[in-house]
């Protein structure tokens, strides 16, 4: 801002990032000031930090005027996470659910080994408010295994 040959068009005179200027000579041999507009950043993925494809980079004021398809991608977490990150999250959730099922099965198998084999046990099996008097013990065993797995 040390150049006295130009007059600023705005009242803001400090040399900040938002007040960068460029001196331009007009055809009438007059020096005028053009203000430098800051470039917008391309959004990045919250998980991986890579730039998101399919989204225009713009300043906040420009983004408000842009249409929705230019600001996001038609996918879950579109515009916030990359496709790779979403795929990883889905796979991780699936594997966690599978692990829970495996734990349940192992627990029920272990409980099935520890069930008593006397007749008194099979005559009345209690679970909460329900009393079952089984006619066929193998059906009752399946129900007992389900209850043990749920507990």
mmCIF file of C-alpha atoms in Angstrom:
data_model
loop_
_atom_site.group_PDB
_atom_site.id
_atom_site.type_symbol
_atom_site.label_atom_id
_atom_site.label_comp_id
_atom_site.label_asym_id
_atom_site.label_seq_id
_atom_site.Cartn_x
_atom_site.Cartn_y
_atom_site.Cartn_z
ATOM 1 C CA UNK A 1 0.000 0.000 0.000
ATOM 2 C CA UNK A 2 3.032 2.279 -0.190
ATOM 3 C CA UNK A 3 2.189 3.289 -3.747
ATOM 4 C CA UNK A 4 0.709 6.805 -3.706
ATOM 5 C CA UNK A 5 -0.147 6.773 -7.421
ATOM 6 C CA UNK A 6 -3.379 4.828 -6.808
ATOM 7 C CA UNK A 7 -6.416 5.507 -4.669
ATOM 8 C CA UNK A 8 -8.172 2.586 -3.055
ATOM 9 C CA UNK A 9 -11.775 1.946 -4.022
ATOM 10 C CA UNK A 10 -12.736 0.592 -0.611
ATOM 11 C CA UNK A 11 -12.281 2.173 2.792
ATOM 12 C CA UNK A 12 -10.281 -0.790 4.081
ATOM 13 C CA UNK A 13 -6.601 0.188 3.803
ATOM 14 C CA UNK A 14 -4.736 -2.544 5.708
ATOM 15 C CA UNK A 15 -2.613 -5.089 3.831
ATOM 16 C CA UNK A 16 -4.520 -8.206 4.799
ATOM 17 C CA UNK A 17 -5.247 -11.410 2.878
ATOM 18 C CA UNK A 18 -8.752 -10.239 2.059
ATOM 19 C CA UNK A 19 -7.548 -6.818 0.810
ATOM 20 C CA UNK A 20 -4.971 -7.759 -1.826
ATOM 21 C CA UNK A 21 -4.820 -5.397 -4.792
ATOM 22 C CA UNK A 22 -3.405 -5.318 -8.297
ATOM 23 C CA UNK A 23 -2.553 -2.100 -10.087
ATOM 24 C CA UNK A 24 -3.897 -1.999 -13.638
ATOM 25 C CA UNK A 25 -3.360 0.726 -16.238
ATOM 26 C CA UNK A 26 -6.465 1.589 -18.225
ATOM 27 C CA UNK A 27 -6.489 2.590 -21.896
ATOM 28 C CA UNK A 28 -6.779 6.193 -20.746
ATOM 29 C CA UNK A 29 -3.327 5.847 -19.042
ATOM 30 C CA UNK A 30 -4.856 5.933 -15.588
ATOM 31 C CA UNK A 31 -3.754 3.599 -12.736
ATOM 32 C CA UNK A 32 -6.689 1.856 -11.039
ATOM 33 C CA UNK A 33 -6.912 -0.813 -8.378
ATOM 34 C CA UNK A 34 -8.398 -4.287 -8.955
ATOM 35 C CA UNK A 35 -9.102 -6.265 -5.817
ATOM 36 C CA UNK A 36 -7.918 -9.870 -5.702
ATOM 37 C CA UNK A 37 -10.733 -12.345 -4.917
ATOM 38 C CA UNK A 38 -9.705 -15.287 -2.766
ATOM 39 C CA UNK A 39 -10.063 -18.751 -4.287
ATOM 40 C CA UNK A 40 -12.355 -21.293 -2.689
ATOM 41 C CA UNK A 41 -11.036 -24.575 -1.345
ATOM 42 C CA UNK A 42 -12.204 -27.965 -2.527
ATOM 43 C CA UNK A 43 -13.814 -29.872 0.361
ATOM 44 C CA UNK A 44 -11.853 -32.812 1.757
ATOM 45 C CA UNK A 45 -12.932 -36.139 3.232
ATOM 46 C CA UNK A 46 -13.285 -36.108 7.018
ATOM 47 C CA UNK A 47 -11.730 -39.568 7.383
ATOM 48 C CA UNK A 48 -8.996 -39.774 4.764
ATOM 49 C CA UNK A 49 -8.260 -36.090 4.109
ATOM 50 C CA UNK A 50 -8.350 -36.512 0.315
ATOM 51 C CA UNK A 51 -10.183 -34.061 -1.930
ATOM 52 C CA UNK A 52 -13.786 -34.935 -2.755
ATOM 53 C CA UNK A 53 -14.575 -35.586 -6.408
ATOM 54 C CA UNK A 54 -17.616 -34.057 -8.074
ATOM 55 C CA UNK A 55 -17.847 -30.996 -5.826
ATOM 56 C CA UNK A 56 -16.982 -27.496 -7.005
ATOM 57 C CA UNK A 57 -14.587 -25.413 -4.973
ATOM 58 C CA UNK A 58 -16.020 -22.025 -4.045
ATOM 59 C CA UNK A 59 -16.107 -19.347 -1.387
ATOM 60 C CA UNK A 60 -18.987 -19.500 1.125
ATOM 61 C CA UNK A 61 -20.956 -16.678 -0.537
ATOM 62 C CA UNK A 62 -20.639 -18.413 -3.916
ATOM 63 C CA UNK A 63 -21.694 -21.746 -2.395
ATOM 64 C CA UNK A 64 -24.916 -20.196 -1.145
ATOM 65 C CA UNK A 65 -25.821 -19.276 -4.723
ATOM 66 C CA UNK A 66 -24.829 -22.656 -6.186
ATOM 67 C CA UNK A 67 -27.380 -25.384 -6.840
ATOM 68 C CA UNK A 68 -27.426 -28.513 -4.709
ATOM 69 C CA UNK A 69 -25.966 -30.953 -7.304
ATOM 70 C CA UNK A 70 -22.801 -28.842 -7.465
ATOM 71 C CA UNK A 71 -22.344 -29.003 -3.681
ATOM 72 C CA UNK A 72 -22.790 -32.708 -2.984
ATOM 73 C CA UNK A 73 -22.805 -36.214 -4.459
ATOM 74 C CA UNK A 74 -25.904 -38.443 -4.499
ATOM 75 C CA UNK A 75 -24.589 -41.019 -2.049
ATOM 76 C CA UNK A 76 -24.663 -41.579 1.695
ATOM 77 C CA UNK A 77 -22.369 -38.943 3.281
ATOM 78 C CA UNK A 78 -22.014 -37.401 -0.213
ATOM 79 C CA UNK A 79 -20.113 -34.135 0.008
ATOM 80 C CA UNK A 80 -18.593 -35.029 3.387
ATOM 81 C CA UNK A 81 -16.848 -38.393 2.974
ATOM 82 C CA UNK A 82 -15.143 -39.986 -0.014
ATOM 83 C CA UNK A 83 -16.553 -43.148 -1.577
ATOM 84 C CA UNK A 84 -13.645 -45.185 -0.241
ATOM 85 C CA UNK A 85 -14.291 -43.990 3.326
ATOM 86 C CA UNK A 86 -18.016 -44.830 3.073
ATOM 87 C CA UNK A 87 -17.173 -48.300 1.719
ATOM 88 C CA UNK A 88 -14.762 -48.879 4.617
ATOM 89 C CA UNK A 89 -17.421 -47.816 7.147
ATOM 90 C CA UNK A 90 -20.010 -50.177 5.635
ATOM 91 C CA UNK A 91 -17.566 -53.110 5.624
ATOM 92 C CA UNK A 92 -16.506 -52.373 9.217
ATOM 93 C CA UNK A 93 -20.141 -52.275 10.405
ATOM 94 C CA UNK A 94 -20.884 -55.554 8.612
ATOM 95 C CA UNK A 95 -17.858 -57.286 10.152
ATOM 96 C CA UNK A 96 -18.785 -56.061 13.646
ATOM 97 C CA UNK A 97 -22.309 -57.487 13.241
ATOM 98 C CA UNK A 98 -20.870 -60.792 12.002
ATOM 99 C CA UNK A 99 -18.551 -60.901 15.011
ATOM 100 C CA UNK A 100 -21.518 -60.391 17.370
ATOM 101 C CA UNK A 101 -23.380 -63.298 15.716
ATOM 102 C CA UNK A 102 -20.331 -65.574 16.017
ATOM 103 C CA UNK A 103 -20.000 -64.690 19.717
ATOM 104 C CA UNK A 104 -23.675 -65.505 20.262
ATOM 105 C CA UNK A 105 -23.357 -68.892 18.534
ATOM 106 C CA UNK A 106 -20.242 -69.822 20.514
ATOM 107 C CA UNK A 107 -21.953 -68.812 23.764
ATOM 108 C CA UNK A 108 -25.032 -70.911 22.963
ATOM 109 C CA UNK A 109 -22.882 -73.913 22.014
ATOM 110 C CA UNK A 110 -21.022 -73.636 25.296
ATOM 111 C CA UNK A 111 -24.320 -73.379 27.200
ATOM 112 C CA UNK A 112 -25.691 -76.435 25.369
ATOM 113 C CA UNK A 113 -22.758 -78.511 26.620
ATOM 114 C CA UNK A 114 -23.394 -77.434 30.221
ATOM 115 C CA UNK A 115 -27.154 -78.204 30.252
ATOM 116 C CA UNK A 116 -28.202 -80.839 32.833
ATOM 117 C CA UNK A 117 -29.539 -84.155 31.465
ATOM 118 C CA UNK A 118 -31.868 -85.298 34.268
ATOM 119 C CA UNK A 119 -35.627 -85.814 33.754
ATOM 120 C CA UNK A 120 -36.672 -83.221 36.308
ATOM 121 C CA UNK A 121 -35.058 -80.461 34.218
ATOM 122 C CA UNK A 122 -37.003 -81.468 31.104
ATOM 123 C CA UNK A 123 -40.346 -81.637 32.893
ATOM 124 C CA UNK A 124 -40.344 -77.905 33.704
ATOM 125 C CA UNK A 125 -38.058 -75.364 32.173
ATOM 126 C CA UNK A 126 -38.579 -71.858 33.514
ATOM 127 C CA UNK A 127 -37.658 -68.630 31.777
ATOM 128 C CA UNK A 128 -39.116 -65.403 33.211
ATOM 129 C CA UNK A 129 -42.895 -65.821 33.482
ATOM 130 C CA UNK A 130 -43.112 -68.672 30.960
ATOM 131 C CA UNK A 131 -43.202 -72.302 32.106
ATOM 132 C CA UNK A 132 -42.791 -74.937 29.400
ATOM 133 C CA UNK A 133 -43.646 -78.578 29.879
ATOM 134 C CA UNK A 134 -42.105 -80.113 26.779
ATOM 135 C CA UNK A 135 -43.485 -83.144 25.035
ATOM 136 C CA UNK A 136 -40.402 -83.452 22.832
ATOM 137 C CA UNK A 137 -37.109 -82.523 24.534
ATOM 138 C CA UNK A 138 -35.293 -81.603 21.302
ATOM 139 C CA UNK A 139 -37.702 -78.691 20.645
ATOM 140 C CA UNK A 140 -37.248 -77.507 24.194
ATOM 141 C CA UNK A 141 -33.462 -77.664 23.811
ATOM 142 C CA UNK A 142 -33.674 -75.294 20.821
ATOM 143 C CA UNK A 143 -35.823 -72.868 22.809
ATOM 144 C CA UNK A 144 -33.474 -73.018 25.774
ATOM 145 C CA UNK A 145 -30.520 -72.331 23.480
ATOM 146 C CA UNK A 146 -32.318 -69.286 22.067
ATOM 147 C CA UNK A 147 -33.000 -67.963 25.569
ATOM 148 C CA UNK A 148 -29.382 -68.472 26.599
ATOM 149 C CA UNK A 149 -28.214 -66.689 23.469
ATOM 150 C CA UNK A 150 -30.527 -63.720 24.136
ATOM 151 C CA UNK A 151 -29.469 -63.415 27.772
#
